[in-house]
Coordinates of C-alpha atoms and ligand atoms in Angstrom, one line a residue:
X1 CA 0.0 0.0 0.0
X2 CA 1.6 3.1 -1.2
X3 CA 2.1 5.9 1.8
X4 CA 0.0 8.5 2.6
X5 CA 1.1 12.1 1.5
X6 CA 0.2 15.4 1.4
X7 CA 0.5 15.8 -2.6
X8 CA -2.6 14.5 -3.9
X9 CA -0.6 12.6 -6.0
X10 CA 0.7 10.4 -3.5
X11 CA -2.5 9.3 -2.6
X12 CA -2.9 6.1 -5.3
X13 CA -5.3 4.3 -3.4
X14 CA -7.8 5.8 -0.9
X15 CA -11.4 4.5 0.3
X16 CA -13.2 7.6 2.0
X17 CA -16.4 7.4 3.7
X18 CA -18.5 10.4 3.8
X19 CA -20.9 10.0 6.7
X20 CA -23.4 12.5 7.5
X21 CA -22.7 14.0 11.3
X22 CA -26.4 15.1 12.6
X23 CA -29.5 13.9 12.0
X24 CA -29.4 13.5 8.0
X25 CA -30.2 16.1 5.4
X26 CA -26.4 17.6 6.1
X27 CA -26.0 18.0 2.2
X28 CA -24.2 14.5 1.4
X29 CA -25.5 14.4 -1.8
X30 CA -23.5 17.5 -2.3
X31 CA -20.3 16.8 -0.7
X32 CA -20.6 12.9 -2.4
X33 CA -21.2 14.4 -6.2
X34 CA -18.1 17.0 -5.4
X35 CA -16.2 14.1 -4.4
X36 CA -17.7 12.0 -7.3
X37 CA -16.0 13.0 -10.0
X38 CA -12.6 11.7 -8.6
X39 CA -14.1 8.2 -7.5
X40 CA -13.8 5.0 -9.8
X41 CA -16.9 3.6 -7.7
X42 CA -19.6 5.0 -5.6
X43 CA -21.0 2.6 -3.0
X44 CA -24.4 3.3 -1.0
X45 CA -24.1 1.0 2.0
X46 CA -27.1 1.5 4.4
X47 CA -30.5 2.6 4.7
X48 CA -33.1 2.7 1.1
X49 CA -35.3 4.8 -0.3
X50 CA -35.8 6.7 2.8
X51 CA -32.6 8.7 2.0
X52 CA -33.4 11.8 -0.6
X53 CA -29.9 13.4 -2.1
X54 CA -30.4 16.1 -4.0
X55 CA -27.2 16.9 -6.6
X56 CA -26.9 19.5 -8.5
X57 CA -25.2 19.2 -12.2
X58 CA -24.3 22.0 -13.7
X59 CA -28.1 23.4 -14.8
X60 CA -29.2 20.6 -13.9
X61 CA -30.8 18.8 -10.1
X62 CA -31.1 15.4 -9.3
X63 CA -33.5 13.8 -6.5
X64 CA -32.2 10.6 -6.0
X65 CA -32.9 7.8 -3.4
X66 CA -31.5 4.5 -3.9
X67 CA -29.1 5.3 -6.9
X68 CA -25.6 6.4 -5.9
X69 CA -24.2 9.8 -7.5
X70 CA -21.8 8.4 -9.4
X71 CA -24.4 7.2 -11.8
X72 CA -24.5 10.9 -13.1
X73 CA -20.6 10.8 -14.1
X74 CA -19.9 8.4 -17.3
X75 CA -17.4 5.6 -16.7
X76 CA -18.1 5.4 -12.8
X77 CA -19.3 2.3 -11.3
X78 CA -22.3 2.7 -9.1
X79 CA -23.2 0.2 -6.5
X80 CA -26.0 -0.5 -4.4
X81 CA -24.0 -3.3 -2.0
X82 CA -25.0 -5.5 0.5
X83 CA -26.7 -3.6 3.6
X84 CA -29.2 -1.7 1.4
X85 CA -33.2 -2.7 1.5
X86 CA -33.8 -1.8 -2.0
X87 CA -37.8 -1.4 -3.0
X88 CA -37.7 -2.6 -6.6
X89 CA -40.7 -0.4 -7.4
X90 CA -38.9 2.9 -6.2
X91 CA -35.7 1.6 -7.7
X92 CA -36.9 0.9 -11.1
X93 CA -38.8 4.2 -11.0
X94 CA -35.2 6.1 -10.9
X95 CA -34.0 4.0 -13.0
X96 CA -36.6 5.3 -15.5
X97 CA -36.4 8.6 -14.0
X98 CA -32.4 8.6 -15.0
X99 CA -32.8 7.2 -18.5
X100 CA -35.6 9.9 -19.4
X101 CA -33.1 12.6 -18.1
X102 CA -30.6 10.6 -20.6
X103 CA -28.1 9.4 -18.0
X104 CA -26.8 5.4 -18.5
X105 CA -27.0 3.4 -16.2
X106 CA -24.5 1.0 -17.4
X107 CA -22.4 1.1 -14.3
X108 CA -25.4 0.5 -11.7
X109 CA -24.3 -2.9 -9.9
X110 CA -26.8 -4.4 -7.3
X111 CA -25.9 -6.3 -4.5
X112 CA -27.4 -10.0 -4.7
X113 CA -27.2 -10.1 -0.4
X114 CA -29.3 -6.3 0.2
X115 CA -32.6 -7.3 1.9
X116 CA -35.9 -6.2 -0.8
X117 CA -38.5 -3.9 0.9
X118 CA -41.5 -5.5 -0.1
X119 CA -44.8 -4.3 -0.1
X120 CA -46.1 -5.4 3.3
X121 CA -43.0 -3.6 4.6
X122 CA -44.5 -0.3 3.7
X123 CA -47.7 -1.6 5.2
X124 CA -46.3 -2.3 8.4
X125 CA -44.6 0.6 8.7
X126 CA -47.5 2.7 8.2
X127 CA -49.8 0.3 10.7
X128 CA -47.3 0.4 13.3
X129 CA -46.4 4.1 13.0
X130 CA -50.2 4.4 13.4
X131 CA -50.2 2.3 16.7
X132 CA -47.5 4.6 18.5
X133 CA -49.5 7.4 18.3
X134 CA -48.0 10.2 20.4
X135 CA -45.0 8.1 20.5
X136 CA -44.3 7.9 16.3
X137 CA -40.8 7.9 15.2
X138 CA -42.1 10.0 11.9
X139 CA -40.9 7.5 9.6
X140 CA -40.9 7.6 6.3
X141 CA -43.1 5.1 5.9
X142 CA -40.9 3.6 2.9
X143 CA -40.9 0.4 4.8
X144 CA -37.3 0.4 6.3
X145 CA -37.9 -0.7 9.8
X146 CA -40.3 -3.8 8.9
X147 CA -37.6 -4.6 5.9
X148 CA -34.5 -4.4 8.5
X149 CA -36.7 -6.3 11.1
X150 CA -37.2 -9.2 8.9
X151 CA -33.6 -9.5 7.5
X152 CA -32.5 -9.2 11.5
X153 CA -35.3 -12.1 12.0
X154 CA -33.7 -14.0 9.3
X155 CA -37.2 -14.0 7.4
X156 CA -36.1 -11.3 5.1
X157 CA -36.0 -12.0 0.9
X158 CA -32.9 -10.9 -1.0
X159 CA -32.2 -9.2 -4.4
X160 CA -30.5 -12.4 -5.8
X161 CA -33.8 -14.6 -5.2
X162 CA -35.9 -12.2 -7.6
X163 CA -33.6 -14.1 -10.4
X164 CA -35.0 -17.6 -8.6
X165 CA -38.6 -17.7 -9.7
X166 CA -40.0 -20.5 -8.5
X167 CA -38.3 -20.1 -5.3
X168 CA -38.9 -16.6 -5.1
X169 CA -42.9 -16.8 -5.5
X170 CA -42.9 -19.9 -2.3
X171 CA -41.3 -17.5 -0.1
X172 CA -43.4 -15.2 -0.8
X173 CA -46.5 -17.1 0.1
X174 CA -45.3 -17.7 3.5
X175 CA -44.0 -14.7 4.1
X176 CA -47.3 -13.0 2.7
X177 CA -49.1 -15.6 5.4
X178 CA -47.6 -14.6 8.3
X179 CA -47.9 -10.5 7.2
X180 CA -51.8 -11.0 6.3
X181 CA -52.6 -12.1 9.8
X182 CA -51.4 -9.3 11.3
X183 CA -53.3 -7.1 8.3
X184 CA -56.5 -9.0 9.1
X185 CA -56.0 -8.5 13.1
X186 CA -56.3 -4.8 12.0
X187 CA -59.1 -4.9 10.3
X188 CA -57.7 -4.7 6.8
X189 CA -57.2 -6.2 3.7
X190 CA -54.9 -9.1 3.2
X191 CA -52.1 -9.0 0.4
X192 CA -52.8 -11.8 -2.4
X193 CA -49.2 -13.2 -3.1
X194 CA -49.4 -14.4 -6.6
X195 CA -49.7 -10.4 -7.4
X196 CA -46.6 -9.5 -5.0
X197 CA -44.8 -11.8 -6.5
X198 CA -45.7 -11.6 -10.2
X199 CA -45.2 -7.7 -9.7
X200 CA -41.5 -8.4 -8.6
X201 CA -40.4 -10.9 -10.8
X202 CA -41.3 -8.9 -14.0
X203 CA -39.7 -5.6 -11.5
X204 CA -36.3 -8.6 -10.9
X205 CA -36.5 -9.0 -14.5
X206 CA -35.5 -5.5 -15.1
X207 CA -33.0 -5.4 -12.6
X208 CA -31.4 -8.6 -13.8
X209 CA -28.5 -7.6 -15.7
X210 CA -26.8 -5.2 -12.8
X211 CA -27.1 -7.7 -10.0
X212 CA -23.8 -8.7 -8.9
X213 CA -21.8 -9.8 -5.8
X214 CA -20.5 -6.3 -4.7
X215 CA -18.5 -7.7 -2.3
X216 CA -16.0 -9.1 -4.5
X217 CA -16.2 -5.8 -6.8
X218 CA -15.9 -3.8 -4.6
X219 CA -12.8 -5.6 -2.7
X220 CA -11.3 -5.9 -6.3
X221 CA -11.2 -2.4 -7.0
X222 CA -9.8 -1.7 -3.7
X223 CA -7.0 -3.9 -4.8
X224 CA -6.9 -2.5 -7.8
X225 CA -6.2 1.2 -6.3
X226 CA -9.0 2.7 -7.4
X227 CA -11.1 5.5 -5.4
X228 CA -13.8 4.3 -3.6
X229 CA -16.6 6.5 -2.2
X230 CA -18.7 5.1 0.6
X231 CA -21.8 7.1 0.1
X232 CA -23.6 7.5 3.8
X233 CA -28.0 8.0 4.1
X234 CA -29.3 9.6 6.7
X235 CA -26.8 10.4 10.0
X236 CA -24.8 9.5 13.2
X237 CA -28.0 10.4 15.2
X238 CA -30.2 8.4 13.7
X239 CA -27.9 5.7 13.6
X240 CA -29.9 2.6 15.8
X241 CA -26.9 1.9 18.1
X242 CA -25.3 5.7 18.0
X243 CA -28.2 8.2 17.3
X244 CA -31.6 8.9 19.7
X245 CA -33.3 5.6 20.2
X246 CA -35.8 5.2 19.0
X247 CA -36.0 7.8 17.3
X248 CA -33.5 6.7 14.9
X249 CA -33.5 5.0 11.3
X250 CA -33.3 0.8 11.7
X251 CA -29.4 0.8 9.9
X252 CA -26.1 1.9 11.0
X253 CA -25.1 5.3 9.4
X254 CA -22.4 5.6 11.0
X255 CA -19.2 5.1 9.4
X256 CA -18.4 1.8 11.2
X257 CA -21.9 0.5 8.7
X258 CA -19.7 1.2 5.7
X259 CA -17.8 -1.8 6.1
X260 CA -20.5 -4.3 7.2
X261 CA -22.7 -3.2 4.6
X262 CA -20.3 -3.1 1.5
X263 CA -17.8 -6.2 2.9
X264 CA -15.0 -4.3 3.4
X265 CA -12.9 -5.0 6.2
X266 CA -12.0 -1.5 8.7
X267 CA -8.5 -1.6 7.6
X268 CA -9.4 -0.4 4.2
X269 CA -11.1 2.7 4.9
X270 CA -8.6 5.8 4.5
X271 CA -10.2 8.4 5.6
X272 CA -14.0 9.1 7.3
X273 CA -15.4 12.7 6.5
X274 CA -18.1 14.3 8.5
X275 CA -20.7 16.5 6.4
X276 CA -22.2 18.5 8.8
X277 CA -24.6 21.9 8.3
X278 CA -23.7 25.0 9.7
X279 CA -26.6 24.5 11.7
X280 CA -29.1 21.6 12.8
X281 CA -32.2 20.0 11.5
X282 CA -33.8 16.9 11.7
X283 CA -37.0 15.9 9.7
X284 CA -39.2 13.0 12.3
X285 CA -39.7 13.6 15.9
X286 CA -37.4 13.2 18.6
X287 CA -35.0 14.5 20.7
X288 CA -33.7 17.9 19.3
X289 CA -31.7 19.9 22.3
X290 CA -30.8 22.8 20.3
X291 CA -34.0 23.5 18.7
X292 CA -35.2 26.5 17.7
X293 CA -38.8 28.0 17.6
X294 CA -40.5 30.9 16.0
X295 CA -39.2 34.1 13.5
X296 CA -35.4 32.3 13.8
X297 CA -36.6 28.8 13.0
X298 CA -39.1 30.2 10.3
X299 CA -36.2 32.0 8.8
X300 CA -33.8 29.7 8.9
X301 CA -36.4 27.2 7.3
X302 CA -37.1 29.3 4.5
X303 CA -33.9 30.6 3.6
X304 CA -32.8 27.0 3.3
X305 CA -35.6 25.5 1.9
X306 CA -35.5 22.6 4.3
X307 CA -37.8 20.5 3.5
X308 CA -37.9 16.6 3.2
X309 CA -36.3 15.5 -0.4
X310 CA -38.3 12.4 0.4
X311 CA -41.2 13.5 2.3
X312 CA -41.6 17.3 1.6
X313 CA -42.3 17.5 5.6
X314 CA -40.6 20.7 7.0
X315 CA -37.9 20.1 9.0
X316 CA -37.4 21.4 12.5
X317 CA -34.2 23.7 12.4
X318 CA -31.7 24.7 15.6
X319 CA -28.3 26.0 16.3
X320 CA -25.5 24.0 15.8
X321 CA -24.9 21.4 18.7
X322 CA -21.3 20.9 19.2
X323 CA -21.9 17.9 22.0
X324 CA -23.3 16.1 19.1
X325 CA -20.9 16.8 16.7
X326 CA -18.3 15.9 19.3
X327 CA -20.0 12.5 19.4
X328 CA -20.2 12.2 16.0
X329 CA -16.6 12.8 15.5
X330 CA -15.4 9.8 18.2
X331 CA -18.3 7.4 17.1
X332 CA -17.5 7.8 13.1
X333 CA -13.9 8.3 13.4
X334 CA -13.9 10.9 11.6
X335 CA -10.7 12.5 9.6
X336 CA -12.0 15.4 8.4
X337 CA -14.9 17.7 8.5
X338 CA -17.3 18.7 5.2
X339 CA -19.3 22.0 6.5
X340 CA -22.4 23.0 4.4
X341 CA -24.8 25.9 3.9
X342 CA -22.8 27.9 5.7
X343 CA -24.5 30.8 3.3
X344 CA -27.7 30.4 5.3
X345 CA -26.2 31.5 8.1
X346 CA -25.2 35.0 6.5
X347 CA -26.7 38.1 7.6
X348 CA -27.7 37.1 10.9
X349 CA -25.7 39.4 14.0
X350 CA -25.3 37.0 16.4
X351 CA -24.7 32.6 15.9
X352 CA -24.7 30.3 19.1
X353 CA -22.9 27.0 19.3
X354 CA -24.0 24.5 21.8
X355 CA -20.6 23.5 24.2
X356 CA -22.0 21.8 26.9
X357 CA -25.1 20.6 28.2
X358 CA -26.6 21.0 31.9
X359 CA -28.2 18.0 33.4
X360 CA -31.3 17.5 35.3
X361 CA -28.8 16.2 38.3
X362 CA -27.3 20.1 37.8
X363 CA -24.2 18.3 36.3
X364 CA -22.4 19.5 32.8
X365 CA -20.9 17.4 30.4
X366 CA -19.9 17.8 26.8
X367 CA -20.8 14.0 26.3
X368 CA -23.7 13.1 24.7
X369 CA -26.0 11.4 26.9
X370 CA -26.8 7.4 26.1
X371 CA -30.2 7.5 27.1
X372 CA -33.0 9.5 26.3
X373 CA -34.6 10.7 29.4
X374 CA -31.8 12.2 29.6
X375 CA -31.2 14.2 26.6
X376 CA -34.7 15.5 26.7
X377 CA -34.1 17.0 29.7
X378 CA -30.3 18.4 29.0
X379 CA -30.1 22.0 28.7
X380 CA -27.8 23.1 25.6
X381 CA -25.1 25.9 26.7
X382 CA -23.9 28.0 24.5
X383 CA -20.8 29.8 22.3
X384 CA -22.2 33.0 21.4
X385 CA -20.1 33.9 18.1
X386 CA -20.4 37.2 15.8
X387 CA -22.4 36.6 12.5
X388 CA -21.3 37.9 9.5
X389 CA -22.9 40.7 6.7
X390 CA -21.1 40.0 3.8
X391 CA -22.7 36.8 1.5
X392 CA -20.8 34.2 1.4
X393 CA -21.8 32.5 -1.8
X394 CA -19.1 33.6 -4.0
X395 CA -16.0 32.7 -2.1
X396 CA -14.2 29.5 -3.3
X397 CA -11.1 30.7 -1.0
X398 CA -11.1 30.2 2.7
X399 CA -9.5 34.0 2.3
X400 CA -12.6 35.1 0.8
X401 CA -15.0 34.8 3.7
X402 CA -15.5 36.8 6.3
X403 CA -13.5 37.1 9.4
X404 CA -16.3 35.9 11.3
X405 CA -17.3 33.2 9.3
X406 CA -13.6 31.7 9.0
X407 CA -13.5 32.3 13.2
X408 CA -17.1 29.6 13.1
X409 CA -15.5 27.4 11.1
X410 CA -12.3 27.5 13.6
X411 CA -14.5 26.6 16.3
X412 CA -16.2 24.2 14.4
X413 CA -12.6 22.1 14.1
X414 CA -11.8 23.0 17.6
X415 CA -15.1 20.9 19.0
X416 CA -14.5 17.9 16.5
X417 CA -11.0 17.9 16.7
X418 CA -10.7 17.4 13.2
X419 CA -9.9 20.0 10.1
X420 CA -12.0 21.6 8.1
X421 CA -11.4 19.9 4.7
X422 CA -14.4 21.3 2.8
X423 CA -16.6 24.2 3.3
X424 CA -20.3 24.3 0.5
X425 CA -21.8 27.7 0.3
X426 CA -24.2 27.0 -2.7
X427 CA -25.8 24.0 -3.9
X428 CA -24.0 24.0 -7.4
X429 CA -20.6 22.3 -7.5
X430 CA -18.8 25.7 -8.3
X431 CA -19.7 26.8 -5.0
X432 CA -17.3 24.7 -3.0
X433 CA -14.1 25.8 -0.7
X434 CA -11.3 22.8 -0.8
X435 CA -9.6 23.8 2.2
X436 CA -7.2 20.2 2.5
X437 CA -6.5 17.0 0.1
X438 CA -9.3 15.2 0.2
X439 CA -8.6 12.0 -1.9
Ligands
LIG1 P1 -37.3 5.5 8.6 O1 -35.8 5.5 8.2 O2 -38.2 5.8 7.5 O3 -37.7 4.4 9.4 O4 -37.4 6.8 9.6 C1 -36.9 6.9 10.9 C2 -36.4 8.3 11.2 O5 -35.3 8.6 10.4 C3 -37.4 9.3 11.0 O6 -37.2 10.4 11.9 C4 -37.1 9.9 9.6 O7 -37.6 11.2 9.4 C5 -35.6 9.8 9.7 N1 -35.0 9.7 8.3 C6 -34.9 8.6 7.5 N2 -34.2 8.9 6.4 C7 -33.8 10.1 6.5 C8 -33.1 11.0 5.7 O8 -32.6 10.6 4.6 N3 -32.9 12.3 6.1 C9 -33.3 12.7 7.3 N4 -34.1 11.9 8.1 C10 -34.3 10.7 7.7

């Protein structure tokens, strides 16, 4: 393995994760697509269709869900591997989607071993978000839970088997059984299983000619030298062993998930970048310390359009939360820091950065608390830290910005501990500061 450098080079092989450091939404589909171009293979390795990346190409945007970035860039193998639950019926739709907007998808690979969302899935997930009432996680109702659940329960159906007809349609029909008692416990319809599994054979028939084993592929090219981007959904604090039980996503975002779900071993990761916002938001209910309410959150909203690429739901905005970030940092390993949107932040006097919390016990810490009682009840301290005036959309220099803005993005590296390696302050590619080597 050649050594690491500071040329770029130097740097002949390099696998880098990109792992999103809040509660998703931090603008990975950005930071991925910048990254993109220099990858030989993209790899999505958690999560499904729940995830929405927007990416903007020159003119053009993108909404994708299942589909990795790299499928935008010619030549640039794209692979959905192993610890994805892919829904053939959203999949095949981008796939349309794509081809209509006249991108190829010749170098979409499939993992035969990632779990299919089927329809009862979605089903389930709406019945059972119904049942929590109060309590709801907010799902997306795109089936992830009930698909993770039954590949954890060992009941789950794989990609491969849609190329497995007759095998395919008898599991099927028993999983279909067991699903339609609970449907008629609730007083509705059951699912006929010669239609789910008719509609997913001529759906696996489609999909035929990318499935693959993506472990090997992916291993080979990492032999082979080539630039790998691990492509993270959703984020740290949604992770199910890491993030706000339950109030969380049923994967592992966290960079750790990269190498289970793609079959790559730790020791060939290079380098784990955090893409964090210059502020928070999280889309789904749960614990959400530095919230913000009224004329701030409205404006802070608005000026960055946040809203669910998935769900259109408006998401609930706050100041950034540097105990979380801390967290994030330790729990992803992370080598570097990706900061986004920093634009939104301009023009407003004064910015706050959570340091610490204060416990119900009257105790501070500046560790994120492992259960949730008690991070609904811990009380965010705060950085207060000049805002700037001056936009901040046309820099692509770290000298361009602001003094102010530069001094955030200090403190930002101070609470992670890690640099700085890339600042976004627009959503089109051009509007990117490189501040370190990132490949
Ligand atoms: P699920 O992944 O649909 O089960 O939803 C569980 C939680 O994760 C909910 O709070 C969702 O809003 C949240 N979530 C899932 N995917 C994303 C994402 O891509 N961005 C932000 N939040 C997400």
């Amino acid at each position: 393995m050649p050594e690491r450098g500071p040329s770029e080079e130097a740097l002949v092989l390099s696998a880098v994760v990109i792992v999103g450091a809040q509660f998703g939404d931090e603008g990975k589909g950005k930071v991925t697509n910048f990254l993109a171009a220099k990858a030989d293979m993209v790899v999505r390795h958690q999560g499904g269709a729940n995830a929405g990346h927007t990416v903007v190409v020159g003119e053009r945007t993108f909404k994708l869900h299942l589909i990795p970035s790299g499928i935008l860039y010619p030549g640039k193998l794209s692979v959905i591997a192993n610890g994805v639950v892919v829904d053939p019926e959203d999949l095949v739709a981008e796939m349309d989607y794509l081809e209509a907007e006249g991108i190829r998808l010749d170098g979409l690979r499939i993992s035969t071993q990632a779990h299919l969302v089927m329809p009862y899935h979605k089903r389930l997930d709406a019945l059972q978000e119904g049942r929590r009432g109060e309590s709801r996680i907010g799902t997306t109702l795109r089936g992830i839970g009930p698909a993770y659940t039954d590949k954890a329960g060992r009941i789950g159906i794989r990609v491969g088997q849609l190329l497995q007809p007759r095998e395919f349609r008898a599991l099927v029909h028993r999983q279909v059984a067991e699903k339609n008692r609970i449907f008629v416990d609730a007083g509705e319809e059951p699912d006929d299983p010669d239609t789910v599994a008719d509609r997913y054979l001529a759906l696996g028939e489609r999909l035929r000619p990318y499935i693959v084993n993506t472990p090997a592929l992916i291993n080979d090219a990492l032999d082979k030298e080539q630039n790998v981007l691990f492509e993270g959904a959703q984020g740290t604090l949604l992770d199910i062993d890491h993030g706000t039980y339950p109030y969380v996503t049923s994967s592992n975002p966290v960079a750790g998930g990269a190498c289970i779900g793609a079959g790559v071993g730790p020791t060939r990761i290079d380098q784990v970048y955090g893409v964090l916002k210059a502020y928070t938001s999280r889309v789904g209910d749960g614990p959400f310390p530095t919230e913000l309410s009224g004329d701030l959150a409205h404006e802070i909203r608005e000026r960055g359009q946040e809203y669910g690429t998935t769900t259109g739901r408006p998401r609930r905005v706050g100041w950034l939360d540097g105990v979380a970030l801390r967290q994030a940092a330790r729990v992803n390993g992370m080598t570097g820091v990706a900061v986004t949107r920093l634009d939104v932040l301009d023009g407003l006097p004064t910015l706050q950065i959570a340091t610490r919390y204060r416990l119900p016990d009257g105790s501070v810490t500046t560790d994120f608390p492992d259960d949730l009682e008690t991070l609904a009840a811990a009380e965010p301290e705060y950085a207060v830290t000049p805002g700037w005036d001056a936009p901040t959309t046309d820099a692509r220099r770290l000298e361009d910005l602001p003094a102010a803005a530069r001094h955030y993005l200090d403190r930002i590296g101070e609470i992670t501990g890690v640099p700085v390696v890339l600042v976004s302050v627009g959503a089109e590619r051009a509007r990117t500061i490189v501040t370190g080597t990132l490949f």
